GROMACS .gro file of C-alpha atoms in nm:
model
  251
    1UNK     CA    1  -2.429  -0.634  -0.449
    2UNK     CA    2  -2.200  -0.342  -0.270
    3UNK     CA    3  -1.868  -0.252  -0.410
    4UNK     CA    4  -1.618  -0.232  -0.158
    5UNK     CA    5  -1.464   0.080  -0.239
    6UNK     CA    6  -1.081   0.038  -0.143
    7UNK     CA    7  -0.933   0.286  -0.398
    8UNK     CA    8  -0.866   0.530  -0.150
    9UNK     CA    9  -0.689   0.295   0.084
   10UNK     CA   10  -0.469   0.168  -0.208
   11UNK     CA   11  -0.205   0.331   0.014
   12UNK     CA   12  -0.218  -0.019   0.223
   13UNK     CA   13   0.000  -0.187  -0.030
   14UNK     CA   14   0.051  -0.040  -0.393
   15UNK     CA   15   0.248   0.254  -0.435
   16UNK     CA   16   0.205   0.430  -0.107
   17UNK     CA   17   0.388   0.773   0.007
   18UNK     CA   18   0.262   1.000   0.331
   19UNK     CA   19   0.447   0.817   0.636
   20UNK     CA   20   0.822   0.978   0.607
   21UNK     CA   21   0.904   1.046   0.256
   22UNK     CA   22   1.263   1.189   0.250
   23UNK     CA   23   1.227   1.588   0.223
   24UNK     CA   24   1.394   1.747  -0.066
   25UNK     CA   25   1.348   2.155  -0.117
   26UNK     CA   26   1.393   2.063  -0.506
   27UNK     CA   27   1.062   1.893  -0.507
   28UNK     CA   28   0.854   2.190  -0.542
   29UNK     CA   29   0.915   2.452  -0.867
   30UNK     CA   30   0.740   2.781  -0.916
   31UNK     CA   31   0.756   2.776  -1.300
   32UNK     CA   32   0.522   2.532  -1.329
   33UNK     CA   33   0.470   2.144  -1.424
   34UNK     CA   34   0.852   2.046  -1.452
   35UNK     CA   35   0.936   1.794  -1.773
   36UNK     CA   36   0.879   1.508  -1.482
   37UNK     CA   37   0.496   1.626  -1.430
   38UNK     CA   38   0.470   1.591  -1.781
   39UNK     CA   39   0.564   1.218  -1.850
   40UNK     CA   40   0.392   1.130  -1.508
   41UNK     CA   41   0.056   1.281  -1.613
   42UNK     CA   42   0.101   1.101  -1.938
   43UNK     CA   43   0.198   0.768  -1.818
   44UNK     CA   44  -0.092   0.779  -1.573
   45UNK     CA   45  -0.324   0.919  -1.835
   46UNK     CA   46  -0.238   0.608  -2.041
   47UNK     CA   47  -0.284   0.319  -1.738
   48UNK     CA   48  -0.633   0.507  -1.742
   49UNK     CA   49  -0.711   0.457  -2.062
   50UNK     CA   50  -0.550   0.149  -2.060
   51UNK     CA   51  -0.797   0.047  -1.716
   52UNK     CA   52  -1.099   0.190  -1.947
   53UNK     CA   53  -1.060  -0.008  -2.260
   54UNK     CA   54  -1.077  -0.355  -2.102
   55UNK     CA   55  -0.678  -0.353  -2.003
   56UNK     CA   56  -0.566  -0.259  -2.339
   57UNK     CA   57  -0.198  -0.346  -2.355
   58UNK     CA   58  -0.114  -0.083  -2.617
   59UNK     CA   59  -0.119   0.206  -2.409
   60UNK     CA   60   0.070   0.070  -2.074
   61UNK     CA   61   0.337  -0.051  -2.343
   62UNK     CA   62   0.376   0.315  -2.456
   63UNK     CA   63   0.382   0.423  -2.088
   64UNK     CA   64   0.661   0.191  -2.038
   65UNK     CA   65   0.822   0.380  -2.333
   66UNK     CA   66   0.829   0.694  -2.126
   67UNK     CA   67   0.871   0.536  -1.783
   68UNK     CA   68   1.152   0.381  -1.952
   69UNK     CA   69   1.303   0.719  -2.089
   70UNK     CA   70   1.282   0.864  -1.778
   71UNK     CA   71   1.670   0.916  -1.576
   72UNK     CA   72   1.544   0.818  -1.196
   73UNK     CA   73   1.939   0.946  -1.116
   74UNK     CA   74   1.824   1.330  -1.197
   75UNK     CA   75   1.474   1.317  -1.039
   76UNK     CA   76   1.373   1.456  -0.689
   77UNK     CA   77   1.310   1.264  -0.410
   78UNK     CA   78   0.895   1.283  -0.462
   79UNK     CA   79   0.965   1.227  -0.841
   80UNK     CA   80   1.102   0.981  -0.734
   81UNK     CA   81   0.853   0.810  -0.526
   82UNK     CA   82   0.588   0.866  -0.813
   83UNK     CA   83   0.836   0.708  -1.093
   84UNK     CA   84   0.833   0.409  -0.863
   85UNK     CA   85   0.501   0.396  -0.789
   86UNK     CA   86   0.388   0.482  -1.100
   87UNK     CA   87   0.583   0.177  -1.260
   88UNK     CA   88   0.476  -0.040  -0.993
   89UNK     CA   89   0.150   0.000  -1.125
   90UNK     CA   90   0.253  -0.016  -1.507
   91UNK     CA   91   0.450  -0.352  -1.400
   92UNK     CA   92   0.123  -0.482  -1.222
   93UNK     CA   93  -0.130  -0.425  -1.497
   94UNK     CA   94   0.149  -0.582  -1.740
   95UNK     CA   95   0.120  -0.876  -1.539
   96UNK     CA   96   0.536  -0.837  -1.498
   97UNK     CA   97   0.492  -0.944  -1.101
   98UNK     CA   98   0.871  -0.961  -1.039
   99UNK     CA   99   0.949  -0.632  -1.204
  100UNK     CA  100   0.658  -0.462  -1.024
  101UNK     CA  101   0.761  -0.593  -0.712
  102UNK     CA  102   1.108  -0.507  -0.768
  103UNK     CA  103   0.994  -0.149  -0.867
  104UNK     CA  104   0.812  -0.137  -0.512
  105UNK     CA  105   1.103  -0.190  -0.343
  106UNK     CA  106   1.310   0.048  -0.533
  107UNK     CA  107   1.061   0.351  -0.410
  108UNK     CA  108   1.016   0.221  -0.059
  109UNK     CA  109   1.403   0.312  -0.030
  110UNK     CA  110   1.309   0.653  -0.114
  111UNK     CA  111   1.164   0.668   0.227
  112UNK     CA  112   1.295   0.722   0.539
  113UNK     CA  113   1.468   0.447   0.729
  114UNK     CA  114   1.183   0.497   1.016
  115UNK     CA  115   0.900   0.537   0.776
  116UNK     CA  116   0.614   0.334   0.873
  117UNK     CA  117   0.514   0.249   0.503
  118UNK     CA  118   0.927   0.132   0.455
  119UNK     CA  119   0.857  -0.103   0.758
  120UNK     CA  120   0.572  -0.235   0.664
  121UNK     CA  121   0.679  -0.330   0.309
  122UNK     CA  122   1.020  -0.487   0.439
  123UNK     CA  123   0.804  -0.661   0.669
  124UNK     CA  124   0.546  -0.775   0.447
  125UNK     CA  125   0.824  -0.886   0.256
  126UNK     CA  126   1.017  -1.107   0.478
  127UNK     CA  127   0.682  -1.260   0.579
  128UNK     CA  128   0.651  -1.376   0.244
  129UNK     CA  129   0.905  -1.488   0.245
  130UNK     CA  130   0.895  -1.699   0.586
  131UNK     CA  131   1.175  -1.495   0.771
  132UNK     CA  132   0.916  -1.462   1.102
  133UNK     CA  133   1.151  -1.325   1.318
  134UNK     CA  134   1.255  -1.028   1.019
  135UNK     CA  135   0.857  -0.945   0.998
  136UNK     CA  136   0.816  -0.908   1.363
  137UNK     CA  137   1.135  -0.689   1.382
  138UNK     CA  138   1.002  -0.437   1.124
  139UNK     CA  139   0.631  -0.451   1.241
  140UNK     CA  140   0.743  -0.396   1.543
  141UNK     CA  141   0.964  -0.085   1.483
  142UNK     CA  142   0.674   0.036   1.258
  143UNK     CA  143   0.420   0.050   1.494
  144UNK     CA  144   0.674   0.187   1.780
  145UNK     CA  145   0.695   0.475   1.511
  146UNK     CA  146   0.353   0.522   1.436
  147UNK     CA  147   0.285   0.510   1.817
  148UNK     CA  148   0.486   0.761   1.875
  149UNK     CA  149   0.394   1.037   1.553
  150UNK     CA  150   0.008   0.928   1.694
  151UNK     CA  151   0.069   1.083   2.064
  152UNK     CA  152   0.231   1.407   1.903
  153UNK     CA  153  -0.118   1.496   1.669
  154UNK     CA  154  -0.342   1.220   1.542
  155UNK     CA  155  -0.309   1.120   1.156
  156UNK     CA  156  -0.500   0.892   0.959
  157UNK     CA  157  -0.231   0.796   0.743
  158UNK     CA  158  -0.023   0.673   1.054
  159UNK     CA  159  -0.347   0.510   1.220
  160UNK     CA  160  -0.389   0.294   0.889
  161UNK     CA  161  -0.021   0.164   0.876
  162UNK     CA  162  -0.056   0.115   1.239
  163UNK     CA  163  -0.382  -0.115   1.173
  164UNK     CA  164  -0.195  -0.315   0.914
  165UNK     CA  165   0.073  -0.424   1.111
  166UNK     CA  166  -0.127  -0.465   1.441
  167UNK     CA  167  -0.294  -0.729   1.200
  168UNK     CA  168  -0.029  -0.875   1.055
  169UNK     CA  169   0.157  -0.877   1.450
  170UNK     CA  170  -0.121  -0.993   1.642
  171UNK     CA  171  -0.442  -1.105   1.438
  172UNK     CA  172  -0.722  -0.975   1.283
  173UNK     CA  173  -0.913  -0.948   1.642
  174UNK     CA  174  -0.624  -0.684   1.800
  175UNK     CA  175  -0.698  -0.469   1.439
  176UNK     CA  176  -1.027  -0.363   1.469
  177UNK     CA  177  -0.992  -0.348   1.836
  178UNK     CA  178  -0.733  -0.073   1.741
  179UNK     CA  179  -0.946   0.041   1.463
  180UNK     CA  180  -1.263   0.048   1.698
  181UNK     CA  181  -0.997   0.270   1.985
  182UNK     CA  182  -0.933   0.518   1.643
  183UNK     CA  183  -1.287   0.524   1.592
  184UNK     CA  184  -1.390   0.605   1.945
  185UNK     CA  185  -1.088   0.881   1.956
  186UNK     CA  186  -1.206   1.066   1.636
  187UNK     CA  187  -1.526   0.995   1.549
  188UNK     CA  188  -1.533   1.303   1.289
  189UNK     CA  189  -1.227   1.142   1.091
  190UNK     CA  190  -1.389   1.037   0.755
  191UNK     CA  191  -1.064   0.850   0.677
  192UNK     CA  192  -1.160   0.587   0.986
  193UNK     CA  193  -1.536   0.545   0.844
  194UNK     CA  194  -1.421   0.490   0.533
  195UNK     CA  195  -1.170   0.213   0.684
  196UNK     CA  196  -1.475   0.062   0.921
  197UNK     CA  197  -1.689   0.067   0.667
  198UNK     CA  198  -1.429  -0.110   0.413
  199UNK     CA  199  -1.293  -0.379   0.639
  200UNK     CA  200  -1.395  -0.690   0.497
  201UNK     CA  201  -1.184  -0.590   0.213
  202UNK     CA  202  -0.956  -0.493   0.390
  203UNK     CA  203  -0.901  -0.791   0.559
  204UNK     CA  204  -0.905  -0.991   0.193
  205UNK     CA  205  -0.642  -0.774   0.136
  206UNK     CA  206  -0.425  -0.840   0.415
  207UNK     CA  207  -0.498  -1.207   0.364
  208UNK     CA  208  -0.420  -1.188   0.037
  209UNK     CA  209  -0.091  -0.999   0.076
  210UNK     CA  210   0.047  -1.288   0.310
  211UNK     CA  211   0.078  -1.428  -0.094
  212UNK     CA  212   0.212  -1.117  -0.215
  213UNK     CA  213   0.349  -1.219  -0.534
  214UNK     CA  214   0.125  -1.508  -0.613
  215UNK     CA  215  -0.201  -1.258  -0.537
  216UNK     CA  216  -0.027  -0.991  -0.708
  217UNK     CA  217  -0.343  -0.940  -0.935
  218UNK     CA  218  -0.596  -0.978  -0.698
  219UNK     CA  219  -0.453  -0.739  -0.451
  220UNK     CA  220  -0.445  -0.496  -0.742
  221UNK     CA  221  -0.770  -0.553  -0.845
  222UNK     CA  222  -0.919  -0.519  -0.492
  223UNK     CA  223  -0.729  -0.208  -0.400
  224UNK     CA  224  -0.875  -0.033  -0.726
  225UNK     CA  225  -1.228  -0.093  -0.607
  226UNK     CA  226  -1.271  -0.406  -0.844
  227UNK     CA  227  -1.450  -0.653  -0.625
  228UNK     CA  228  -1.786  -0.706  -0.548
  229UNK     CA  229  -1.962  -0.865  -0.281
  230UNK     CA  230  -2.261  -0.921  -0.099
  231UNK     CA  231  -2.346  -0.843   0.321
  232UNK     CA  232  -2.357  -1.223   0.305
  233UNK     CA  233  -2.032  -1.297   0.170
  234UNK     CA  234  -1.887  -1.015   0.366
  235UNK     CA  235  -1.913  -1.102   0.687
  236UNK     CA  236  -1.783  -1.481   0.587
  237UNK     CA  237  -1.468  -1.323   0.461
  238UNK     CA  238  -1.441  -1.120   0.804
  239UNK     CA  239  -1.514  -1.447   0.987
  240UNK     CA  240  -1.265  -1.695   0.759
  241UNK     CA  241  -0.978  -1.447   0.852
  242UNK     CA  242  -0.973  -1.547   1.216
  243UNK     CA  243  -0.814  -1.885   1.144
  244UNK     CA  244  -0.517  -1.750   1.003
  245UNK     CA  245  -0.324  -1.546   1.213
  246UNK     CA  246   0.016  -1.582   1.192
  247UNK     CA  247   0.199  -1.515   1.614
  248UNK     CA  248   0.550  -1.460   1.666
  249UNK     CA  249   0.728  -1.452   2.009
  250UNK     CA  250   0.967  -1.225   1.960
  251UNK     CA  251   1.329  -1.270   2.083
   0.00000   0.00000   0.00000
């Protein structure tokens, strides 16, 4: 069996930052972990221990506590994308879909309006939830963003949201061709192996994520690394995926 390890493209869907967080010259201090640092590194220490005791309830329910205490009005606009995020994930492993959704949405407004990852949630979103012509907007806009941060200096982070909505725009075929262009480009990017290497499960999770709310689980379980498959059942997955392309003409 081979693990597909997606942890460190989690970024794809669950609490992602990287592609146009608002600045904020508050964000960094020099006296050290701020009271914010604190909770955070609790609350995540907890969904660890929580992940490590066979999804113990007890601790995410006293990360809630101080998620909950938490005033998202006073926090910078990073904090801010971690408090999100970091409830997002709390919400998700709680099995609280709606809320974790909800708390999704909340950070992706922390971003920039042009931020690719902003697009591609709104997008993701309104393909859920069968506006076609929305999606293709904000896919559109996201990639004519990430196109154009891509000819100034290549970054991985850009390439991968770029991948995602190529796949979501045009099919799984038009992905890895991009993917494969990436490759060829920057062959010395570890980032892209790591993506080549992972995209069977990658795909599942793009699949997956056309059921956002309804796969909520899976999705989270496959972006933390928690499936397993075999080279067999890999390359069916890959090969499943081209019957379900979703095409827009856009107007």
């Amino acid at each position: 069996m081979k693990r597909l390890f997606i942890a460190a493209l989690a970024a794809v869907l669950l609490a992602a930052f990287g592609c146009g967080a608002k600045s904020d010259k508050s964000d960094k201090s020099a006296d050290g972990p701020t009271a914010f640092d604190v909770a955070n590194n609790s609350i995540v220490n907890l969904m660890t221990q929580s992940m490590m005791n066979d999804d113990d309830s007890i601790p995410l329910l006293r990360a809630l506590e101080i998620s909950d205490s938490l005033d998202a009005s006073a926090l910078t606009g990073m904090e801010k994308i971690l408090y999100y995020g970091s409830r997002a994930q709390l919400f998700g492993l709680l099995h609280r879909v709606d809320n974790a959704i909800e708390a999704l949405r909340s950070q992706m407004m922390c971003f920039e309006e042009d931020s690719p990852d902003r697009l591609a949630f709104f997008g993701l979103m309104a393909l859920n939830e069968g506006k076609n012509d929305s999606a293709a907007y904000y896919f559109n806009r996201g990639m004519e963003v990430c196109d154009a941060k891509l000819k100034e200096s290549f970054n991985s982070n850009f390439a991968l949201k770029n991948i995602e909505m190529a796949y979501y725009l045009k099919g799984e075929k038009a992905a890895k061709a991009l993917l494969d262009s990436y490759v060829a480009e920057h062959p010395e990017d570890h980032v892209l192996g790591m993506i080549k290497e992972c995209w069977p499960g990658l795909v599942q999770m793009y699949e997956l994520s056309k059921d956002y709310k309804g796969n909520f689980d899976k999705i989270s379980q496959l972006a933390s690394g928690g499936f397993e498959m075999s080279e067999e059942s890999d390359e069916d997955d890959a090969s499943d995926s081209h019957g379900s392309v979703v095409v827009w003409e856009e107007k």
